[in-house]
Short mmCIF file of C-alpha atoms in Angstrom, two decimals:
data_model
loop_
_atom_site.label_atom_id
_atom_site.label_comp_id
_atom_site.label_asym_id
_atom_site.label_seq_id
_atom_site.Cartn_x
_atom_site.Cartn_y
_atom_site.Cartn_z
CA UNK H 727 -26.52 140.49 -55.86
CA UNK H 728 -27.00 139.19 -59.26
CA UNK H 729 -28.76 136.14 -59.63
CA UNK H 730 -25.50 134.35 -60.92
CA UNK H 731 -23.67 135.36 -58.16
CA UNK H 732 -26.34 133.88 -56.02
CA UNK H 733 -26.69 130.58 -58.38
CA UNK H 734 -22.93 130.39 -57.61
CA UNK H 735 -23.24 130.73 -53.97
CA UNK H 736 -26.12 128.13 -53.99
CA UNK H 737 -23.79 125.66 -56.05
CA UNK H 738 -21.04 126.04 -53.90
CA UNK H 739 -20.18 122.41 -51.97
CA UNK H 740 -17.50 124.07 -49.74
CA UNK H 741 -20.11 125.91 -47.63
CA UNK H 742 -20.27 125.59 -44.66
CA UNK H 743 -21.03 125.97 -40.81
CA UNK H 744 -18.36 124.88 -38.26
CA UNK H 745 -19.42 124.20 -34.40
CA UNK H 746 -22.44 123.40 -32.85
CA UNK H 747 -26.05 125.16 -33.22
CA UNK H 748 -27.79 126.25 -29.77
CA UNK H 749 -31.04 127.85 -29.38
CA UNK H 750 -31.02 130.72 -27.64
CA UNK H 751 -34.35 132.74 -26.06
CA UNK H 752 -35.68 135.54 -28.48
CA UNK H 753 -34.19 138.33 -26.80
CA UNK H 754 -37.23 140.25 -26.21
CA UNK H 755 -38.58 136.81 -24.47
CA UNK H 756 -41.27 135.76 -26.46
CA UNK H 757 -41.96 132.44 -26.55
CA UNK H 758 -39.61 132.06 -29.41
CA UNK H 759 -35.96 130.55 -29.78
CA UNK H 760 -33.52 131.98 -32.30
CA UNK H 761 -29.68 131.66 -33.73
CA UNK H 762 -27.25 132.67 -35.63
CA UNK H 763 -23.97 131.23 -37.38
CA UNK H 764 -21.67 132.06 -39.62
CA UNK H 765 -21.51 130.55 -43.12
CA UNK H 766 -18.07 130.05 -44.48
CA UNK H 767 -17.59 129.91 -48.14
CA UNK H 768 -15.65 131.27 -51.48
CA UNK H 769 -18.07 134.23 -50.99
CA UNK H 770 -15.85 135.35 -47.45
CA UNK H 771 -17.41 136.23 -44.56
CA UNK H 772 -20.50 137.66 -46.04
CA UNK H 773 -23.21 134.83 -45.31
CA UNK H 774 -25.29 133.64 -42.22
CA UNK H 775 -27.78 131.41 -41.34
CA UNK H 776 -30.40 132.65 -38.92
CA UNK H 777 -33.43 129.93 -37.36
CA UNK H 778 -36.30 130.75 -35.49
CA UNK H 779 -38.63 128.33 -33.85
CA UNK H 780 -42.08 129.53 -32.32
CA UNK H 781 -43.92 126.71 -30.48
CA UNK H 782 -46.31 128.82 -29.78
CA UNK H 783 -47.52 130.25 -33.49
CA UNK H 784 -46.14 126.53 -34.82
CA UNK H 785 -44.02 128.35 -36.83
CA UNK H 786 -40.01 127.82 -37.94
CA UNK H 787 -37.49 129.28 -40.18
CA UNK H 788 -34.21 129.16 -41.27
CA UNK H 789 -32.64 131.78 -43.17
CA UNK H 790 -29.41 132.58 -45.13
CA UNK H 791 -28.48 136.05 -45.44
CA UNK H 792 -25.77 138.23 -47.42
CA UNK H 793 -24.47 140.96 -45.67
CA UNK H 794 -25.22 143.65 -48.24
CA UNK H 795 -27.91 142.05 -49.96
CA UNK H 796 -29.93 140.98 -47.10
CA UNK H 797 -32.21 137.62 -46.94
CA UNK H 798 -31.63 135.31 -50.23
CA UNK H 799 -33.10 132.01 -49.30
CA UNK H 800 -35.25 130.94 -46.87
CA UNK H 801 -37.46 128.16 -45.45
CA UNK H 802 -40.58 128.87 -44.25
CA UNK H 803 -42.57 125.75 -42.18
CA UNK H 804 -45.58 127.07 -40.35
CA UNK H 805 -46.89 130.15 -42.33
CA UNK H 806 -48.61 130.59 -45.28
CA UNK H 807 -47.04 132.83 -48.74
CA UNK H 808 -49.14 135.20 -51.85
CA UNK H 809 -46.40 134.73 -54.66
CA UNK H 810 -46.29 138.11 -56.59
CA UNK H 811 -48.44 136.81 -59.00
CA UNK H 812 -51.51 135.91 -56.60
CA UNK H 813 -50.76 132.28 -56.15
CA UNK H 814 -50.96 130.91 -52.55
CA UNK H 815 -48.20 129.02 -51.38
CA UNK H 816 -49.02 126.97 -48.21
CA UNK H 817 -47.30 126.68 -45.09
CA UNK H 818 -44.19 124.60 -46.57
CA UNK H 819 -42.29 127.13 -48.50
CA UNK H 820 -38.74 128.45 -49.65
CA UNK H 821 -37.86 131.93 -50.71
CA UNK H 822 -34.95 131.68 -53.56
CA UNK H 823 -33.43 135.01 -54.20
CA UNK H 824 -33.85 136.24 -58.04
CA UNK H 825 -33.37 139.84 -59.78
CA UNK H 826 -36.45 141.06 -60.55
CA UNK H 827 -38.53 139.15 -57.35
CA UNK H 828 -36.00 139.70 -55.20
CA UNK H 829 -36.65 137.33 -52.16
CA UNK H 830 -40.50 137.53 -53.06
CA UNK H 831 -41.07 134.59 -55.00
CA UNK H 832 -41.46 131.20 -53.11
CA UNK H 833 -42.16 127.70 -54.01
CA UNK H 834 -42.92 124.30 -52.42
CA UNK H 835 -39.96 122.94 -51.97
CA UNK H 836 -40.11 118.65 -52.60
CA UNK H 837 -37.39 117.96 -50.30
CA UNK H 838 -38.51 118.89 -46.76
CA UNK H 839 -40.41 116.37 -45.42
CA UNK H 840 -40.16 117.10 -42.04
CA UNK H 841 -43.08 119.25 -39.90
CA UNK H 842 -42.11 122.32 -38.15
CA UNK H 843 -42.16 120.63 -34.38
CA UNK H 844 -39.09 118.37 -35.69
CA UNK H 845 -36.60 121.67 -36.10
CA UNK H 846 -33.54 119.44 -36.03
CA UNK H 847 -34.71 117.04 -38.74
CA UNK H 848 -35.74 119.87 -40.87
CA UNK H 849 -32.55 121.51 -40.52
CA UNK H 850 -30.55 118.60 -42.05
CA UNK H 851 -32.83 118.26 -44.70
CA UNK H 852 -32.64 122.13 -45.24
CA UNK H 853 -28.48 121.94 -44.96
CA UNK H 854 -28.84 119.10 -47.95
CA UNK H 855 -30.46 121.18 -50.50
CA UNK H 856 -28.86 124.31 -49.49
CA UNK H 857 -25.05 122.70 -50.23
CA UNK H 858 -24.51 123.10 -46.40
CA UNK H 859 -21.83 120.96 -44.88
CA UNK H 860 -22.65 121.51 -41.03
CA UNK H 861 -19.55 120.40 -38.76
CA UNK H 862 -21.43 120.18 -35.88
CA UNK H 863 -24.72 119.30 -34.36
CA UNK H 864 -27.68 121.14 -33.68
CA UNK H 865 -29.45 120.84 -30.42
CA UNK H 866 -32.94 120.71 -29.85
CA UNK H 867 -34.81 123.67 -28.76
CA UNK H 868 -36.30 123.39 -25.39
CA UNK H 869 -39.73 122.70 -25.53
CA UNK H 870 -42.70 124.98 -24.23
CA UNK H 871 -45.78 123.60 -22.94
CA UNK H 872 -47.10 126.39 -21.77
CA UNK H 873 -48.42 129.11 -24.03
CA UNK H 874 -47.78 132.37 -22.01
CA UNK H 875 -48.56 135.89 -24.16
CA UNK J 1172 -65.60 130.39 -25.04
CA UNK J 1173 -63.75 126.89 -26.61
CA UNK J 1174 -61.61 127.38 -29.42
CA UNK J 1175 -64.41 126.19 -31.13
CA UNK J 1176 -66.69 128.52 -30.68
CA UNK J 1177 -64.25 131.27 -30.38
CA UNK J 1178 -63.24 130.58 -33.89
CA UNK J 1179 -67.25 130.29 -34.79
CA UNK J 1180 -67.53 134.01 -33.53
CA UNK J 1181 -64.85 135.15 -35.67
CA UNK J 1182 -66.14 133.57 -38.89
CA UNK J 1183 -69.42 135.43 -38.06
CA UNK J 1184 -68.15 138.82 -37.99
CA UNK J 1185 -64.99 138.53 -40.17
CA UNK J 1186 -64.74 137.97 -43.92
CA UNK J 1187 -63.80 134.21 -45.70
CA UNK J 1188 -61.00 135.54 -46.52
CA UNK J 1189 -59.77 135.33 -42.75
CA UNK J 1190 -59.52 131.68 -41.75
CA UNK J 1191 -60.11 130.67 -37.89
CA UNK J 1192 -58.83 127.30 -36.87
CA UNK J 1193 -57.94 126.04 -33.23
CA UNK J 1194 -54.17 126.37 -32.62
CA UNK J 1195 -51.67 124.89 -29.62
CA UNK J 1196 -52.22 125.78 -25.93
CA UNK J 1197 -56.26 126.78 -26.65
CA UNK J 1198 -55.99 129.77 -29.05
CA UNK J 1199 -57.37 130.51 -31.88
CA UNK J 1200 -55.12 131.25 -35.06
CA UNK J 1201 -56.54 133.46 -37.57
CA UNK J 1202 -55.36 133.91 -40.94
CA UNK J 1203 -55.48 136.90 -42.31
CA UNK J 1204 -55.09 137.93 -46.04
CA UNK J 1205 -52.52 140.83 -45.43
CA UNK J 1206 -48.65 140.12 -46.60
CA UNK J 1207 -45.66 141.09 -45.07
CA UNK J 1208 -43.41 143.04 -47.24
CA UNK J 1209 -42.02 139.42 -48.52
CA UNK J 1210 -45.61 138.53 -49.26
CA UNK J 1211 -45.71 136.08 -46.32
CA UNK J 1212 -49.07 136.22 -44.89
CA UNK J 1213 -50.01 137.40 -41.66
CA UNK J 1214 -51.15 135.31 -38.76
CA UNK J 1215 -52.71 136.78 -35.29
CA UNK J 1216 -53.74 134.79 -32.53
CA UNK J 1217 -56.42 135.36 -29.95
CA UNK J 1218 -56.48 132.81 -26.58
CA UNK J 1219 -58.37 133.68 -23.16
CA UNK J 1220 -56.50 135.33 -20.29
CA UNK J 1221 -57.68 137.05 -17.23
CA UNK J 1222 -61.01 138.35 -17.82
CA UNK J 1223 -60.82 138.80 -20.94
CA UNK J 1224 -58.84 137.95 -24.57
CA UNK J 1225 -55.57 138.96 -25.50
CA UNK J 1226 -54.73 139.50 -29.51
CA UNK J 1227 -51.04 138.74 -30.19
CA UNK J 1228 -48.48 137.38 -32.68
CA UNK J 1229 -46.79 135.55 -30.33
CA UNK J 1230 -43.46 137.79 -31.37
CA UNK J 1231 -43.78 136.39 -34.87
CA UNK J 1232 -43.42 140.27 -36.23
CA UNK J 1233 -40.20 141.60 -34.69
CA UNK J 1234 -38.74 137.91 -35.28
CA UNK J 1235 -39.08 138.39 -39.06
CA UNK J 1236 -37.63 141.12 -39.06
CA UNK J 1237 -34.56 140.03 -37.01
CA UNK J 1238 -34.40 137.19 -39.54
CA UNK J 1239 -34.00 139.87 -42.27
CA UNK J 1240 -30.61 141.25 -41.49
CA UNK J 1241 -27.58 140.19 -39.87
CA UNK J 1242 -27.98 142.25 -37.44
CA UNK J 1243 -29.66 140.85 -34.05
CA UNK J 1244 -31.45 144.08 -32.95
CA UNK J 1245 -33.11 147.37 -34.23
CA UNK J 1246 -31.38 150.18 -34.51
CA UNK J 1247 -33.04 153.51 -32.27
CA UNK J 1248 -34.79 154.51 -34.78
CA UNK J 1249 -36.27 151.92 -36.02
CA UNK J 1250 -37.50 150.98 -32.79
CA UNK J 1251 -38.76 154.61 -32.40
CA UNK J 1252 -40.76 153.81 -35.65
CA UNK J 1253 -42.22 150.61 -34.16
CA UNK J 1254 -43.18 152.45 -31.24
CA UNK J 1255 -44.92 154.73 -33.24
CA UNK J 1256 -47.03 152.41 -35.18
CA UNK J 1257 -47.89 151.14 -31.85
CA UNK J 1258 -49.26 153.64 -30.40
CA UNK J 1259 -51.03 155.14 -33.39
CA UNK J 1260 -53.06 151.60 -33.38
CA UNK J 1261 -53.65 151.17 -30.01
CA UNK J 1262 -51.54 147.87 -30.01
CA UNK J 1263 -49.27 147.16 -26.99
CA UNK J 1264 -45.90 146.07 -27.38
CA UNK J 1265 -45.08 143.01 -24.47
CA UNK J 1266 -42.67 140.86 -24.12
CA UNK J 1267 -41.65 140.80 -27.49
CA UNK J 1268 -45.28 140.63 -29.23
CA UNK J 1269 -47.61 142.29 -30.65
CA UNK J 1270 -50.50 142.73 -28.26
CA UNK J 1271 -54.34 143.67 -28.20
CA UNK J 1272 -56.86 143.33 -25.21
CA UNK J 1273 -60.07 143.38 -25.65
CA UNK J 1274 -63.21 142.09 -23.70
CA UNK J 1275 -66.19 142.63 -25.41
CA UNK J 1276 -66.78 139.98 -28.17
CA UNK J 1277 -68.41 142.57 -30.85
CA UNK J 1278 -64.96 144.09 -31.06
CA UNK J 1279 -62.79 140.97 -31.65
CA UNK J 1280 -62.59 141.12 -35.59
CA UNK J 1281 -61.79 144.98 -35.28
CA UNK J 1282 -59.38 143.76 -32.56
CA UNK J 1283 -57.75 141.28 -34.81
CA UNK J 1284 -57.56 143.46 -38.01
CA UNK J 1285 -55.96 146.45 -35.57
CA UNK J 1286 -53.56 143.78 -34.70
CA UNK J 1287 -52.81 142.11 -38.23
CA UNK J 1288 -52.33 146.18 -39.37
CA UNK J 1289 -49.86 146.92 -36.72
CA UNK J 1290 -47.86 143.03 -37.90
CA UNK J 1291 -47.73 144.52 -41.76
CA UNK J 1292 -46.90 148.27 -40.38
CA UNK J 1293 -44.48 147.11 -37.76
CA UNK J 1294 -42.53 144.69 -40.95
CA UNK J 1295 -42.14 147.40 -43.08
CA UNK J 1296 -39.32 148.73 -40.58
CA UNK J 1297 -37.27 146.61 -43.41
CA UNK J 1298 -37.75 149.20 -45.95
CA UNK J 1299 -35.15 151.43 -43.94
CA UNK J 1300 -32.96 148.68 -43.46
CA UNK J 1301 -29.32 148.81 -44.90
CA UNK J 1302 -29.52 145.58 -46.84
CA UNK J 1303 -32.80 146.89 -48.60
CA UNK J 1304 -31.08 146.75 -52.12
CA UNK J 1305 -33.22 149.05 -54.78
CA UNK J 1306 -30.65 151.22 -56.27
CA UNK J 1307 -29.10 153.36 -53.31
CA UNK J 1308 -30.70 156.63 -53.93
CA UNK J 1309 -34.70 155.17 -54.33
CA UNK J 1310 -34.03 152.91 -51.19
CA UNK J 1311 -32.92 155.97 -49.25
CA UNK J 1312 -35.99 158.20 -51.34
CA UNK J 1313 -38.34 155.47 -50.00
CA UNK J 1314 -37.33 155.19 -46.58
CA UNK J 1315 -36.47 158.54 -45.79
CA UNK J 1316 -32.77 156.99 -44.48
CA UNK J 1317 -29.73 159.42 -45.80
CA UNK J 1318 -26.14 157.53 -45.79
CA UNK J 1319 -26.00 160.36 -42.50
CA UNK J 1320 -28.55 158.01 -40.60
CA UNK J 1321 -26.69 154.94 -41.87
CA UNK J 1322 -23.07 156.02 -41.16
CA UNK J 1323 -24.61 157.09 -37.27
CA UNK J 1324 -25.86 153.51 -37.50
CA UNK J 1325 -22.83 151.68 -38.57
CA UNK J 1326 -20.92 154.10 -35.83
CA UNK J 1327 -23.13 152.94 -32.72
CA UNK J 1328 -22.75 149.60 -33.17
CA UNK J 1329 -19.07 149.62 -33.01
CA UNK J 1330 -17.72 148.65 -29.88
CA UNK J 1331 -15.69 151.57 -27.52
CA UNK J 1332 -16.86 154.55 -30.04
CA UNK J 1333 -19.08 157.51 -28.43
CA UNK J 1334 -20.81 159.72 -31.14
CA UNK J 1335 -22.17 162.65 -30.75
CA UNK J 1336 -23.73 163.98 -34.28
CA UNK J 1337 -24.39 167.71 -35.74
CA UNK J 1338 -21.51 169.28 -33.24
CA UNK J 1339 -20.97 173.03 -33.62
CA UNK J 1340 -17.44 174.05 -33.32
CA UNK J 1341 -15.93 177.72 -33.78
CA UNK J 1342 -13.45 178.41 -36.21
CA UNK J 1343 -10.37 180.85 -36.72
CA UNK J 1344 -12.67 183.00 -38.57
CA UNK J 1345 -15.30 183.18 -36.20
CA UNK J 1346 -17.76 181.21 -38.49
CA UNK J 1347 -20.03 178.66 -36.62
CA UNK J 1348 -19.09 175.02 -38.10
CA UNK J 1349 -21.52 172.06 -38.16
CA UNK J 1350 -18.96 169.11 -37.62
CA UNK J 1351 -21.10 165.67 -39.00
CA UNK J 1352 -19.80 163.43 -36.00
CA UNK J 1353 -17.61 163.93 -32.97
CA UNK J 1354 -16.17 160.40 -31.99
CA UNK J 1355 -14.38 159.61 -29.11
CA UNK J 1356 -12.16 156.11 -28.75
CA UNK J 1357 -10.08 155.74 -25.66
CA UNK J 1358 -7.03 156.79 -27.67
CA UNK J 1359 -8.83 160.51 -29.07
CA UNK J 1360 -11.48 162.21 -30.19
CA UNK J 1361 -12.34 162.85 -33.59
CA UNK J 1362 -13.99 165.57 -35.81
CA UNK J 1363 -15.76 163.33 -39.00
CA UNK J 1364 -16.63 165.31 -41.79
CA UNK J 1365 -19.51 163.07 -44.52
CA UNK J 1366 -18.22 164.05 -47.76
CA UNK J 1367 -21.54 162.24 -49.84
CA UNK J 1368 -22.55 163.73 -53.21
CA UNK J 1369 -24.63 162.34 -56.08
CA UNK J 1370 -23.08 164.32 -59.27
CA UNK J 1371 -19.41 165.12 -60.10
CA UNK J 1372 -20.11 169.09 -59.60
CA UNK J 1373 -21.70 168.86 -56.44
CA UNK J 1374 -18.98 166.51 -55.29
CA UNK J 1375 -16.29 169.22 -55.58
CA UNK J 1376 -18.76 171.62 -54.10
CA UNK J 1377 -18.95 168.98 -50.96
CA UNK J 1378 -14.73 169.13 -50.75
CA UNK J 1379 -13.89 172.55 -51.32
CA UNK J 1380 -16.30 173.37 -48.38
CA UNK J 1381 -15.19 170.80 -46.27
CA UNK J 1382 -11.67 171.83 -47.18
CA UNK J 1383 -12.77 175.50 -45.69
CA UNK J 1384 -13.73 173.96 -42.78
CA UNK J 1385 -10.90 171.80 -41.97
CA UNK J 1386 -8.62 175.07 -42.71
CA UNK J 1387 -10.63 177.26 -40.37
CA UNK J 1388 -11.21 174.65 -37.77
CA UNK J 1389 -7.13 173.70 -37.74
CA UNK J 1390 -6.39 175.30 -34.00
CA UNK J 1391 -8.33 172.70 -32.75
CA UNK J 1392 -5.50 170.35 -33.93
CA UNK J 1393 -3.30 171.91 -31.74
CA UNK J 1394 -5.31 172.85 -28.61
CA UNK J 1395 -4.78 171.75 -25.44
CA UNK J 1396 -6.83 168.74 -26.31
CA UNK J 1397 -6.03 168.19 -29.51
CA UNK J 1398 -8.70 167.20 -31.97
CA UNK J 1399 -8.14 164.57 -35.02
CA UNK J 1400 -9.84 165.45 -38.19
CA UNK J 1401 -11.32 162.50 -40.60
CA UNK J 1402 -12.76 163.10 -43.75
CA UNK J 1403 -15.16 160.24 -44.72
CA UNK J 1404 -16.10 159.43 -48.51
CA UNK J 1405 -19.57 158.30 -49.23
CA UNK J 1406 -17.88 156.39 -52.53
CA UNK J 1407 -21.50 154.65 -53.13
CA UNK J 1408 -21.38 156.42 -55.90
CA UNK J 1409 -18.52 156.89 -58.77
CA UNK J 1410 -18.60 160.99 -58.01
CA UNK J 1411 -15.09 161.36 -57.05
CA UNK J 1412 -11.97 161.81 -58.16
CA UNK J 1413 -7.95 161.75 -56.77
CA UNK J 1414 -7.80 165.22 -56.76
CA UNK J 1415 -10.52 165.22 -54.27
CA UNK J 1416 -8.71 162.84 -51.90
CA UNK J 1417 -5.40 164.92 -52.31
CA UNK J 1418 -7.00 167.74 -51.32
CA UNK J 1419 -8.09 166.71 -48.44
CA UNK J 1420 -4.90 164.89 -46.98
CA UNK J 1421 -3.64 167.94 -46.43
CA UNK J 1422 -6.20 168.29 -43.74
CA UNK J 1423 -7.44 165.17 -42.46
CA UNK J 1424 -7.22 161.15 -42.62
CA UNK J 1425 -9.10 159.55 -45.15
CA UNK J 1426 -11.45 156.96 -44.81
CA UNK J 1427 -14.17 155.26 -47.73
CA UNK J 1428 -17.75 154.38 -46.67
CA UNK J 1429 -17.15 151.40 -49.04
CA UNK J 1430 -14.21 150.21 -46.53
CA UNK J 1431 -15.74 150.98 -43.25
CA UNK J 1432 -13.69 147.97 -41.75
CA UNK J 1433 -10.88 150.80 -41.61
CA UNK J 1434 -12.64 153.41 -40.17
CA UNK J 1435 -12.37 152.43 -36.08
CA UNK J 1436 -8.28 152.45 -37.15
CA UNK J 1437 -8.63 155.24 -38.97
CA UNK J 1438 -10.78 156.85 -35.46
CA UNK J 1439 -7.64 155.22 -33.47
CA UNK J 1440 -4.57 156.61 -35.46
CA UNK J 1441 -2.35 159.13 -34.08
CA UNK J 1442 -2.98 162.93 -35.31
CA UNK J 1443 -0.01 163.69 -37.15
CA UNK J 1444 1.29 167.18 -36.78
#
């Protein structure tokens, strides 16, 4: 993917995800919940978004990947970054897919606000800056309270 | 121990650059310095259990990777490489994590570094993935994947296929043939030749042999249970011409790597005689 195709994709308004979001167990059952959904747009039927909330390691993510190209942006709440270039980036970070970094390079993003225990929240802000239009709602992951390795 | 001091006894035998802190449910996080291949840092977490302490990622490793691909699961062989890393470091795969034991408190740094090593080792599964995009032929140098491996992939995760790869069948000539895939759908089963080539002479190499093969192997067309034959471009690469295609439609359906969305019709569509 070049990185105008991908500035394209990122500018396009008429993304987006139809139906609602559930959190499903990590299939492997750790004490994780995932999902996946289709991302509609002038692209075709190329893009998804993946999320992936971990109570237990505080961690959560949400994802969009291009079929052939693999994972172009990303938000990363929970775990820390080393930029190419040695800089630390802390545990509120996005990947943004360029040419020469490929996914490698991540920033603070300004516009999530939201901590990683508020996955819904955080997902709407994530859908605004992404040019996401989700029809739908997103549930909220169940809960652990125990902590069970 | 308390998190407290748990995290105190790390800092003692572990260098600054690995940062302790309490974390939810009474373990420990520890942050380590090592990068996964994104350059996301790696995390490991040690809590109490049983008699002793269990290392783990708490599944964080094989989630990133699922988070790297459309796809929802590893393919065989990656798993096979995960399993591998696994047991080369000692580190126990459970329930979806990453897992150490140990019970003796001068071993929990080498614990957690074992652990952290087997989280960056265990990621790097993504080099052989499909949607790794250096150009095609240093992704497949690096990770040791042909467009074979990927094409066996892309054929096992289709639904109602059965593959069975490197079949020998005889020919009219008596000469031993290496068939690339045998695939069966409900409707037939299938003989697909991989015609893959990187320069324009080797690609006409690739089809005059596989044209030999197809013409020695043709009884099989008409046996009792008749085979179909599919030749299948690897068109990756800008190595092949019309002629090459003509030639083989004498023989066999044609089918493009770059339009595999054809190929379980292609698998489905009566031989014609």
């Amino acid at each position: 993917m070049t990185e105008a195709e991908f500035d394209a994709l990122m500018a396009d308004r008429a993304k987006r995800i139809v139906g609602d979001i559930a959190w499903l167990p990590d299939p492997q059952h750790a004490p994780a919940l995932e999902f996946r959904k289709e991302v509609l747009s002038a692209a075709g039927p190329s893009i998804y978004v993946k999320g992936w909330y971990n109570p237990a390691s505080c961690k959560l993510a949400y994802t969009l990947i291009h079929r052939e190209t693999g994972r172009i942006y990303a938000l990363n709440l929970g775990r820390g970054h080393r930029n190419p270039t040695g800089e630390q980036v802390g545990d509120r970070h996005k990947h943004r897919w360029t040419q020469q970094s490929r996914d490698k390079l991540a920033y603070v993003p300004s516009d999530i606000t939201e901590p990683w225990s508020r996955p819904v929240e955080v997902w709407h802000q994530f859908c605004t800056e992404a040019r996401i239009a989700h029809e739908g709602t997103m549930n909220a992951p169940a809960l652990e309270t125990e902590v069970t390795p | 121990m308390t998190p407290l001091e748990l995290c105190a006894t790390l800092r003692n035998g572990m260098p600054d650059l690995f940062e302790c802190s309490p974390a939810p449910s009474g373990s420990v996080r520890v942050r380590t310095p090592m990068t996964l291949p994104d350059g996301d840092l790696v995390d490991v977490f040690m809590l109490e259990q049983d008699s002793g302490y269990v290392v783990t990622d708490f599944g964080d490793t094989l989630g990133w990777l699922r988070m790297q691909s459309p796809r929802s699961s590893l393919t065989q062989k990656q798993q096979a490489m995960v399993d591998d890393i696994c047991l080369t470091l000692g580190v126990e795969q459970r329930n979806g994590q990453l897992q150490l034991h140990c019970t003796d408190v001068r071993h929990f740094p080498e614990a957690v570094l074992l652990l952290a090593q087997a989280a960056m080792r265990v990621a790097s599964v993504w080099f052989t993935f499909p949607t790794f995009t250096a150009p095609l032929a240093e992704a497949r140098a690096r990770a040791g994947e042909t467009t074979a491996d990927q094409v066996e992939d892309w054929l096992r995760q289709q639904r109602q296929l059965s593959i069975r790869r490197k079949v020998k069948h005889a020919g009219g000539s008596g000469r031993q043939w290496e068939i690339d895939y045998e695939v069966s759908t409900d409707a037939q089963t299938s003989l697909v030749f991989l015609l893959t080539a990187g320069t324009r002479p080797k690609a006409q190499r690739v089809t005059e042999h596989v044209l030999t093969g197809c013409f020695d192997l043709r009884e099989l067309r008409n046996s009792k249970t008749p085979l179909a034959f599919v030749s299948l471009f690897d068109d990756t690469r800008d190595v092949w011409r019309e002629e090459d295609f003509n030639l083989m439609k004498g023989y066999s359906n044609i089918a493009f790597w770059s339009r595999r969305n054809e190929i379980p019709q292609i698998l489905a569509t009566p031989l014609s005689k």
